[in-house]
Every structure is written in C-alpha cells, then in structure tokens.
C-alpha cells in the first residue's frame, strides 16, 4: 500500500478511536452529574459508558451492580477480620453488628437489582418507589455499621471504617442514579 494512504488510514483510525472514547467519557460524566461523589462515580462506572450511553435504566442497574460487588467484597473482609479475633470489647460487638448490617444492606441491594431488571411501564412508579426505599434502607444499614465504631481508635478500626464509608458513597451514588430514573418516568426504561 502507498505510504500516504497508509498514513491517512492510520490517522483516521486513531481519530475514530479517540472520538469513541471521548463520547464514552461524556456519557459517564453526564450520568454521574446527579451523584454526590462524582469522581468515585466516574471511576467506578466508566466501563459501562459505551453500553449504557444515555439510558437512565442501564445506569441505575450499573450503579446497583457495582455497589453489590463492593459491598460483598467489604463483607468478606469484615468476616476475615472477625475470624482473626483481634477485636475486643465494644469493637467486637460493633463488628458483629456491622456484618449483619452489611448483609441486610446486600439483601436490599439484590432486591433492588431484581426489580430494576423487570421494570414495566404499567407498574413503573410502584416499582421505583420500592427500589428507592430499599436503596435508602441499604444506605442507613451501612451508616449504622459506622455508628458502632464511633469514637474508637486504632489502625484496624480506621481501615475498616474507611472501607465501609466507601460503600456508603457508592450506595449513595447508586441511589441518585435510581432517583434519576424514577424522575425520568417509564420512558427511561428504554432510554430517554
Ligand atoms: C471504593 O470502591 C471502589 C469501587 O468498587 C474501589 O475501586 C475502590 O478501591 C474503593 N476504595 C476504598 C478506599 O476502599
């Protein structure tokens, strides 16, 4: 192939790649604009950009799925810490309560995702009212976990709190994405 043609073809392909990824970035930035922890939202949801595009339903589902993965990861971490049996007294009780709270939170997140996967125009408002209620309950459960360690010191407690705090941020973001879908109305199921 002629070298000039090759060059033109290559620069065209490069431009195409750049514009796809820039569009992708714009989609996730737009979706995350309704969230409170925007940077974390963009970082954790960037990989959904080119599939979710401007579809509020897909963004809400993505938000809840990512929250479930992170909450599961943290629950496993908390269970490992509990098994080490280093925590004493008040912290030990707080840790057991916290694990229960995170598990309740996970139940509510799973119920929410199930409903988000079977939204229908006729029952949309009632379904979204359930989802936002369960998501808020999830967030409250996680905050209850943090309250148990209030005023406690130590590296392990600090580490544990920062992980659970991260889950509250991601849950808050997912709740905002769900609220956005709810306010868009049933038209948001297939993209608005
Ligand atoms: C917070 O959650 C995100 C998304 O799952 C993860 O990438 C990040 O490492 C977490 N940060 C902390 C401090 O746990």
Short mmCIF file of C-alpha atoms and ligand atoms in Angstrom, two decimals:
data_model
loop_
_atom_site.label_atom_id
_atom_site.label_comp_id
_atom_site.label_asym_id
_atom_site.label_seq_id
_atom_site.Cartn_x
_atom_site.Cartn_y
_atom_site.Cartn_z
CA UNK A 1 0.00 0.00 0.00
CA UNK A 2 1.10 3.52 -0.73
CA UNK A 3 2.69 5.04 2.33
CA UNK A 4 0.50 8.15 2.20
CA UNK A 5 -2.66 6.09 2.03
CA UNK A 6 -1.43 4.06 4.98
CA UNK A 7 -0.74 7.21 6.92
CA UNK A 8 -4.17 8.67 6.18
CA UNK A 9 -5.86 5.43 7.10
CA UNK A 10 -3.93 5.21 10.37
CA UNK A 11 -4.70 8.77 11.41
CA UNK A 12 -8.36 8.25 10.54
CA UNK A 13 -8.48 5.12 12.72
CA UNK A 14 -6.74 6.94 15.57
CA UNK A 15 -9.24 9.79 15.38
CA UNK A 16 -12.11 7.35 15.36
CA UNK A 17 -10.77 5.66 18.49
CA UNK A 18 -10.31 8.97 20.27
CA UNK A 19 -13.80 10.20 19.47
CA UNK A 20 -15.38 6.94 20.66
CA UNK A 21 -13.58 7.11 23.99
CA UNK A 22 -14.34 10.83 24.38
CA UNK A 23 -18.03 10.20 23.79
CA UNK A 24 -17.82 7.39 26.26
CA UNK A 25 -16.32 9.73 28.80
CA UNK A 26 -19.09 12.24 28.20
CA UNK A 27 -21.79 9.60 28.81
CA UNK A 28 -20.43 8.57 32.18
CA UNK A 29 -19.84 12.19 33.19
CA UNK A 30 -23.41 13.12 32.29
CA UNK A 31 -24.82 10.13 34.15
CA UNK A 32 -22.71 10.88 37.23
CA UNK A 33 -23.67 14.55 37.30
CA UNK A 34 -26.64 13.71 39.56
CA UNK A 35 -24.45 11.95 42.14
CA UNK A 36 -22.84 13.35 45.26
CA UNK A 37 -19.47 11.57 44.91
CA UNK A 38 -18.88 12.31 41.26
CA UNK A 39 -15.24 11.30 40.88
CA UNK A 40 -15.89 7.96 42.50
CA UNK A 41 -18.97 7.54 40.29
CA UNK A 42 -17.00 8.24 37.12
CA UNK A 43 -14.17 5.94 38.17
CA UNK A 44 -16.38 3.05 39.20
CA UNK A 45 -18.82 3.26 36.26
CA UNK A 46 -16.59 4.30 33.36
CA UNK A 47 -16.57 0.80 31.89
CA UNK A 48 -20.38 0.94 31.37
CA UNK A 49 -20.22 4.15 29.37
CA UNK A 50 -20.41 2.81 25.85
CA UNK A 51 -23.18 0.33 26.59
CA UNK A 52 -25.35 2.49 28.88
CA UNK A 53 -24.92 5.70 26.87
CA UNK A 54 -27.93 7.90 27.79
CA UNK A 55 -30.17 5.16 29.12
CA UNK A 56 -31.07 6.01 32.76
CA UNK A 57 -32.27 2.48 33.42
CA UNK A 58 -28.95 0.96 32.44
CA UNK A 59 -27.07 3.49 34.58
CA UNK A 60 -29.25 2.69 37.59
CA UNK A 61 -28.59 -1.03 37.13
CA UNK A 62 -24.88 -0.44 36.68
CA UNK A 63 -24.80 1.64 39.87
CA UNK A 64 -26.51 -1.08 41.90
CA UNK A 65 -24.35 -3.88 40.42
CA UNK A 66 -21.14 -2.07 41.28
CA UNK A 67 -22.46 -1.38 44.77
CA UNK A 68 -23.26 -5.07 45.25
CA UNK A 69 -19.73 -6.11 44.25
CA UNK A 70 -18.13 -3.60 46.57
CA UNK A 71 -20.46 -4.42 49.50
CA UNK A 72 -19.74 -8.14 49.01
CA UNK A 73 -16.01 -7.51 48.98
CA UNK A 74 -16.23 -5.48 52.19
CA UNK A 75 -18.50 -8.07 53.85
CA UNK A 76 -15.87 -10.75 53.14
CA UNK A 77 -13.17 -8.51 54.55
CA UNK A 78 -15.20 -7.90 57.72
CA UNK A 79 -15.76 -11.64 58.16
CA UNK A 80 -11.99 -12.23 57.85
CA UNK A 81 -11.30 -9.57 60.48
CA UNK A 82 -13.84 -11.19 62.79
CA UNK A 83 -12.18 -14.59 62.38
CA UNK A 84 -8.81 -13.17 63.38
CA UNK A 85 -10.35 -12.45 66.80
CA UNK A 86 -8.14 -9.44 67.44
CA UNK A 87 -11.03 -7.15 68.21
CA UNK A 88 -12.09 -6.87 71.82
CA UNK A 89 -14.98 -5.48 73.85
CA UNK A 90 -17.04 -2.77 72.27
CA UNK A 91 -15.33 -3.13 68.87
CA UNK A 92 -16.00 -6.83 68.74
CA UNK A 93 -19.72 -6.28 69.29
CA UNK A 94 -19.69 -3.44 66.77
CA UNK A 95 -18.03 -5.71 64.21
CA UNK A 96 -20.65 -8.45 64.55
CA UNK A 97 -23.45 -5.89 64.30
CA UNK A 98 -21.73 -4.34 61.31
CA UNK A 99 -21.56 -7.64 59.43
CA UNK A 100 -25.30 -8.09 59.98
CA UNK A 101 -25.97 -4.57 58.73
CA UNK A 102 -23.92 -5.08 55.59
CA UNK A 103 -25.72 -8.36 54.93
CA UNK A 104 -29.10 -6.63 55.30
CA UNK A 105 -27.83 -3.95 53.02
CA UNK A 106 -26.84 -6.58 50.45
CA UNK A 107 -30.32 -8.15 50.63
CA UNK A 108 -31.90 -4.80 49.83
CA UNK A 109 -29.45 -4.17 47.01
CA UNK A 110 -30.22 -7.55 45.45
CA UNK A 111 -33.98 -6.95 45.68
CA UNK A 112 -33.47 -3.58 44.03
CA UNK A 113 -31.45 -5.01 41.16
CA UNK A 114 -34.06 -7.75 40.59
CA UNK A 115 -36.78 -5.12 40.23
CA UNK A 116 -34.65 -2.88 38.01
CA UNK A 117 -34.25 -5.85 35.67
CA UNK A 118 -38.00 -6.32 35.29
CA UNK A 119 -39.40 -2.83 35.13
CA UNK A 120 -42.60 -2.46 33.19
CA UNK A 121 -44.44 0.65 32.05
CA UNK A 122 -47.64 -0.21 33.87
CA UNK A 123 -46.05 -0.75 37.31
CA UNK A 124 -43.08 1.57 36.93
CA UNK A 125 -43.95 4.10 39.65
CA UNK A 126 -44.65 1.47 42.31
CA UNK A 127 -41.53 -0.48 41.36
CA UNK A 128 -39.31 2.60 41.52
CA UNK A 129 -40.81 3.59 44.83
CA UNK A 130 -39.78 0.16 46.19
CA UNK A 131 -36.30 0.45 44.72
CA UNK A 132 -35.60 3.90 46.16
CA UNK A 133 -36.95 2.79 49.56
CA UNK A 134 -34.74 -0.32 49.62
CA UNK A 135 -31.72 1.63 48.46
CA UNK A 136 -32.23 4.20 51.24
CA UNK A 137 -32.57 1.38 53.76
CA UNK A 138 -29.33 -0.06 52.44
CA UNK A 139 -27.56 3.23 52.99
CA UNK A 140 -28.99 3.52 56.52
CA UNK A 141 -27.77 -0.02 57.33
CA UNK A 142 -24.24 0.87 56.24
CA UNK A 143 -24.30 4.08 58.27
CA UNK A 144 -25.50 2.11 61.29
CA UNK A 145 -22.39 -0.02 60.93
CA UNK A 146 -20.18 3.08 61.02
CA UNK A 147 -22.01 4.45 64.08
CA UNK A 148 -21.00 1.35 66.02
CA UNK A 149 -17.33 2.34 65.74
CA UNK A 150 -17.88 6.00 66.55
CA UNK A 151 -15.05 7.41 68.65
CA UNK A 152 -13.00 4.19 68.51
CA UNK A 153 -9.29 4.36 67.71
CA UNK A 154 -6.73 2.05 66.17
CA UNK A 155 -5.49 1.18 62.70
CA UNK A 156 -7.80 -1.74 62.18
CA UNK A 157 -10.87 0.31 63.07
CA UNK A 158 -9.72 3.16 60.85
CA UNK A 159 -9.15 0.80 57.93
CA UNK A 160 -12.49 -0.90 58.46
CA UNK A 161 -14.37 2.38 58.68
CA UNK A 162 -12.80 3.71 55.50
CA UNK A 163 -13.89 0.62 53.56
CA UNK A 164 -17.45 0.77 54.86
CA UNK A 165 -17.52 4.52 54.23
CA UNK A 166 -16.56 3.84 50.62
CA UNK A 167 -19.56 1.51 50.34
CA UNK A 168 -21.84 4.27 51.66
CA UNK A 169 -20.52 6.63 48.96
CA UNK A 170 -21.08 4.11 46.19
CA UNK A 171 -24.56 3.30 47.54
CA UNK A 172 -25.41 6.99 47.71
CA UNK A 173 -24.35 7.32 44.06
CA UNK A 174 -26.45 4.32 43.03
CA UNK A 175 -29.44 5.77 44.90
CA UNK A 176 -29.04 9.04 43.00
CA UNK A 177 -28.95 7.14 39.69
CA UNK A 178 -32.12 5.26 40.69
CA UNK A 179 -33.82 8.51 41.71
CA UNK A 180 -32.88 9.96 38.34
CA UNK A 181 -34.51 7.00 36.59
CA UNK A 182 -37.62 7.39 38.80
CA UNK A 183 -37.93 11.06 37.87
CA UNK A 184 -37.45 10.32 34.17
CA UNK A 185 -40.54 8.11 34.25
CA UNK A 186 -41.32 4.88 32.43
CA UNK A 187 -39.80 6.34 29.24
CA UNK A 188 -36.42 5.83 30.93
CA UNK A 189 -36.73 2.06 30.71
CA UNK A 190 -35.67 2.04 27.09
CA UNK A 191 -33.62 5.19 27.12
CA UNK A 192 -34.85 8.77 27.30
C1 LIG B 1 -14.01 2.13 46.82
O1 LIG B 1 -14.78 1.42 45.88
C2 LIG B 1 -14.29 1.45 44.57
C3 LIG B 1 -15.31 0.81 43.62
O2 LIG B 1 -15.56 -0.53 43.88
C4 LIG B 1 -12.95 0.74 44.53
O3 LIG B 1 -12.43 0.78 43.23
C5 LIG B 1 -12.00 1.46 45.50
O4 LIG B 1 -10.80 0.76 45.57
C6 LIG B 1 -12.62 1.53 46.89
N1 LIG B 1 -11.77 2.37 47.75
C7 LIG B 1 -11.53 2.04 49.03
C8 LIG B 1 -10.73 3.05 49.80
O5 LIG B 1 -11.92 1.03 49.55
#
